[in-house]
XYZ file of N, CA and C in Angstrom:
315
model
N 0.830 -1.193 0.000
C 0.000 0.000 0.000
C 0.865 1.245 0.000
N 2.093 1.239 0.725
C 2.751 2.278 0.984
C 3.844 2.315 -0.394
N 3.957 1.328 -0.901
C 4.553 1.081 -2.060
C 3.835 1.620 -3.445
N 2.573 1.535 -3.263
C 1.864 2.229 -4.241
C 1.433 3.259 -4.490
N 1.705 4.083 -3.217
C 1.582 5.681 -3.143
C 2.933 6.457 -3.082
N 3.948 5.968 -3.002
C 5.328 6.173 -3.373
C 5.180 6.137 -4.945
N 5.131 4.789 -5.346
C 5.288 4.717 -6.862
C 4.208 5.994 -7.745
N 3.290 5.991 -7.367
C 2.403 7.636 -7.936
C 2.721 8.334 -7.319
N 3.793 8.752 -6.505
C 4.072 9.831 -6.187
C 5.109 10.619 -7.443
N 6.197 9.223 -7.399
C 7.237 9.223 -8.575
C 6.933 9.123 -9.789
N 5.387 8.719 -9.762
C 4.783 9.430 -11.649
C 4.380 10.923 -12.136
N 4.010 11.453 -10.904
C 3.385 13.002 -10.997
C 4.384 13.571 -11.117
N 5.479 13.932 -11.154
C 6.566 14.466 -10.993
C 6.902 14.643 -12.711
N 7.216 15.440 -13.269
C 7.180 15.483 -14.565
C 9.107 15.908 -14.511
N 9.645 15.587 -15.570
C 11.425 16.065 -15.931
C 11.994 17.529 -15.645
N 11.040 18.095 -15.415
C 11.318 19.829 -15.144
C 11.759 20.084 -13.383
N 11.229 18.887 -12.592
C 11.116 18.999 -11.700
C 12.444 18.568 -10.772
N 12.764 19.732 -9.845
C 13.841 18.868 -9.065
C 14.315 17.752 -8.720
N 12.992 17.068 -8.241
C 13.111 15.938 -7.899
C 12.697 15.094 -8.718
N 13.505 14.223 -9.722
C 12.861 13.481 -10.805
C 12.624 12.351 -10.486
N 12.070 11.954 -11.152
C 11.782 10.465 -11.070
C 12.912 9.478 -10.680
N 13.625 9.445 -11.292
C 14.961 8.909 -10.884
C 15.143 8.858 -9.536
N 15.203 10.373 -9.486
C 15.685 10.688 -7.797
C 14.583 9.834 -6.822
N 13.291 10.326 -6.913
C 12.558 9.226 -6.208
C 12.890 7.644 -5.982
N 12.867 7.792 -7.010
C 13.578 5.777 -7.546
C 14.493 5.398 -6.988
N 15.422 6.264 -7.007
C 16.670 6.062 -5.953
C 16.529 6.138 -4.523
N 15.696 6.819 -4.301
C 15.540 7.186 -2.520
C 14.429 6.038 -1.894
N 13.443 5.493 -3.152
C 12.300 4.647 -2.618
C 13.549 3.430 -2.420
N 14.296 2.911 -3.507
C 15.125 1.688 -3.580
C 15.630 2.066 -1.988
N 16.761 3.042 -1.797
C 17.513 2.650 -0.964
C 16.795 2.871 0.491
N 15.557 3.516 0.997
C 15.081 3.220 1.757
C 14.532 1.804 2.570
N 14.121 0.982 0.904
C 13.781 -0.455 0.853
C 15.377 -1.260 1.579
N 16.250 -0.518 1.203
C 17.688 -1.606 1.618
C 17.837 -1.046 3.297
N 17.761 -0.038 3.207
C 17.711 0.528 5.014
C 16.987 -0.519 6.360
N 15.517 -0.426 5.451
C 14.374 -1.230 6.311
C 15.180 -2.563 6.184
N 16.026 -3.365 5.181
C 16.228 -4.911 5.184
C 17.166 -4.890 6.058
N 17.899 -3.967 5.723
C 19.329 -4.315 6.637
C 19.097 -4.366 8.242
N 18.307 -2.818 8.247
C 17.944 -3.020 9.921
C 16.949 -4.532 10.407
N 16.688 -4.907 9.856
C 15.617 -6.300 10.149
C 16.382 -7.235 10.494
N 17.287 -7.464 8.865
C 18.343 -8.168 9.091
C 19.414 -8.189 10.638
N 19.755 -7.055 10.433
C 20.886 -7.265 11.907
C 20.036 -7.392 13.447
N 18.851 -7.056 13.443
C 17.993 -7.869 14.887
C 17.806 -9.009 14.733
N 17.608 -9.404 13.335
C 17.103 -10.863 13.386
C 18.431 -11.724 13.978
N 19.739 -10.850 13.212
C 21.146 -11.945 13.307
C 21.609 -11.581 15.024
N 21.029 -10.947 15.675
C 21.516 -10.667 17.325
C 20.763 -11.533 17.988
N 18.872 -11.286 17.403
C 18.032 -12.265 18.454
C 18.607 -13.722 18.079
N 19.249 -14.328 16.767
C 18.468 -15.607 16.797
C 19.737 -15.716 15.542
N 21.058 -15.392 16.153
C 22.152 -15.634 15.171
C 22.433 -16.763 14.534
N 22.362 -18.620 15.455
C 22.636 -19.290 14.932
C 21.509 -19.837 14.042
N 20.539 -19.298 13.824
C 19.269 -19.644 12.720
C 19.719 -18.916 11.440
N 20.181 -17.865 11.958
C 20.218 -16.818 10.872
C 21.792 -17.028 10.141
N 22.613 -17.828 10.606
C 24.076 -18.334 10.184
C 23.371 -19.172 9.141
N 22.669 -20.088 9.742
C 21.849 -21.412 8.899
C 21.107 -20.980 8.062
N 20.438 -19.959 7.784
C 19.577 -19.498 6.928
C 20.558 -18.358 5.536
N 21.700 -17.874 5.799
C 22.920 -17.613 5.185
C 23.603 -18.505 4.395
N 24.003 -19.858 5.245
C 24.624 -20.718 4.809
C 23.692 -21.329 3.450
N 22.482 -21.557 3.592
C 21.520 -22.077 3.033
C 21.349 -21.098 1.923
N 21.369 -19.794 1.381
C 21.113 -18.992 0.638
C 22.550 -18.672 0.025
N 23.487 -19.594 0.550
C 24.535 -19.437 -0.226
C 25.391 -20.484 -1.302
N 23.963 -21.333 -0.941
C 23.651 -22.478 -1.737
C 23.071 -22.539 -3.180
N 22.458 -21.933 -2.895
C 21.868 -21.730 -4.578
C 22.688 -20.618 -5.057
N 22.911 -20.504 -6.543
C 23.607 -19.574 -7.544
C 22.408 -18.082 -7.550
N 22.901 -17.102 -7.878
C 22.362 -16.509 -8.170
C 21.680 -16.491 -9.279
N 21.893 -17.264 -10.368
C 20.800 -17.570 -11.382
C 19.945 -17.818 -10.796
N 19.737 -19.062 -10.162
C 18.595 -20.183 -9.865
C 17.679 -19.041 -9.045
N 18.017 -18.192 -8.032
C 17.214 -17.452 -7.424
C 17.038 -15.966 -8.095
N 17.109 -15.779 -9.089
C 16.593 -14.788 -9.892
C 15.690 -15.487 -11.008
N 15.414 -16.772 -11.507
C 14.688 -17.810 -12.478
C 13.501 -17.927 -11.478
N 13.622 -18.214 -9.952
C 12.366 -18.473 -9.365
C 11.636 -17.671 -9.015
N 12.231 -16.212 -8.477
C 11.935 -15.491 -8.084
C 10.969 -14.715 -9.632
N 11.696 -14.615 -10.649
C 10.917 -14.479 -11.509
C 9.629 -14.984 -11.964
N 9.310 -16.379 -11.712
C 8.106 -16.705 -11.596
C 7.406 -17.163 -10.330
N 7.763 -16.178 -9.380
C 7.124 -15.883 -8.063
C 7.446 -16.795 -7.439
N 8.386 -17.856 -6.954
C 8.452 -18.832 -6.771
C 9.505 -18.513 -5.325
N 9.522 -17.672 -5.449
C 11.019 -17.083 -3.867
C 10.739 -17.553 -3.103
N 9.262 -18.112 -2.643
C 9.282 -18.966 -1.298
C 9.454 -20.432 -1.280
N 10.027 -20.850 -1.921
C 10.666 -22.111 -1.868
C 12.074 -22.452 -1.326
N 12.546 -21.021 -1.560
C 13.716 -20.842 -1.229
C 14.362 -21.047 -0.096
N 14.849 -21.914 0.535
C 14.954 -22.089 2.253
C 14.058 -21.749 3.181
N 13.000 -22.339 2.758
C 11.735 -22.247 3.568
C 11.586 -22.308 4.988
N 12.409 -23.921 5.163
C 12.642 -23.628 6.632
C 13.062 -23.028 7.309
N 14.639 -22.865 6.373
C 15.282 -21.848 7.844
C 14.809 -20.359 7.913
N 13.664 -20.120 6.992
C 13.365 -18.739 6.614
C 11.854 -18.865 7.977
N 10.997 -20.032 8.049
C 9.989 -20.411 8.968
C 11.072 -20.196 10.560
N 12.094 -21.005 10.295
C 12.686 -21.222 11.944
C 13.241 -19.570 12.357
N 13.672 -19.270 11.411
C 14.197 -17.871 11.968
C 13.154 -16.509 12.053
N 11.869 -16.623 11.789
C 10.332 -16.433 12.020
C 10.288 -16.364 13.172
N 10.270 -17.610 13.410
C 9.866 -17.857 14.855
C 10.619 -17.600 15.725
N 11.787 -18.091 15.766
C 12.354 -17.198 16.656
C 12.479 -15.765 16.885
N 12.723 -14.887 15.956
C 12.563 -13.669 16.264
C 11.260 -13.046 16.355
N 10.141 -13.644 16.037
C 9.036 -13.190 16.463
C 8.450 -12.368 15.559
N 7.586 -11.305 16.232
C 6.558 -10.456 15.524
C 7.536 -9.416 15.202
N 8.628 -8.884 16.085
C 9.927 -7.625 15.540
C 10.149 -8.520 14.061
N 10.668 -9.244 14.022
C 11.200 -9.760 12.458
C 10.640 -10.383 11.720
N 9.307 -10.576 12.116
C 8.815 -11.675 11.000
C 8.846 -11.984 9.684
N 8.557 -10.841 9.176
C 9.164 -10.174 7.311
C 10.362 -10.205 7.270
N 11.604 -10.832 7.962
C 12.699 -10.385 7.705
C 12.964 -11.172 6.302
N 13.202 -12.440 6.803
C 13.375 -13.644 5.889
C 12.670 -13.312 4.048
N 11.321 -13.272 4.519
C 10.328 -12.760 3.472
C 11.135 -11.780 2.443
N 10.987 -10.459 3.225
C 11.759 -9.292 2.696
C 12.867 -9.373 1.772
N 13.584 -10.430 2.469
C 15.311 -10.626 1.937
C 15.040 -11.598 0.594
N 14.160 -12.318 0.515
C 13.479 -13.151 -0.536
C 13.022 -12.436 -1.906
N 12.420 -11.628 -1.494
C 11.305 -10.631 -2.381
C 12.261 -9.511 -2.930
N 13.592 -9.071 -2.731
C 14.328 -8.103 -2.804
C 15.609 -8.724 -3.616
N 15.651 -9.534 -4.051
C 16.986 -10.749 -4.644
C 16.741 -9.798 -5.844
């Protein structure tokens, strides 16, 4: 939702304008990497050795293979478990972490 009023925000904006589209584009992206990273590093303090295992496991597949699945929506296949176990352990603070880091490849 908040993604979709960002993205029309960065259409109204016409080339004359200070802030171009681009610039939006750039600031929506790297905001998106801000929110992962911070998720990321609570998740790896609450519940490090899940989150070693859930690393190790994502460093398993090539980056092809997880840009082919992810392309046909398929990212949650992707270390499911350790993406479920490290859920749970960190709780309702991280729950999207795993997700997030999936959806963002």
């Amino acid at each position: 939702l908040q993604a979709d009023k960002i993205q029309s925000d960065i259409e109204k904006y016409d080339d004359d304008s200070p802030y171009t589209k681009g610039k939006f584009a750039e600031l929506y992206a790297f905001s998106k990497l801000f929110t992962l990273n911070y998720k990321y590093c609570i998740a790896s303090q609450i519940t490090p050795v899940r989150m070693n295992t859930l690393n190790q496991c994502y460093r398993g597949y090539s980056p092809d293979i997880v840009k082919a699945l992810c392309e046909v929506g398929r990212h949650d296949i992707i270390c499911s478990r350790e993406k479920q176990a490290v859920e749970r352990s960190a709780g309702k603070l991280v729950m999207q972490v795993a997700r997030d880091l999936s959806r963002e490849i």
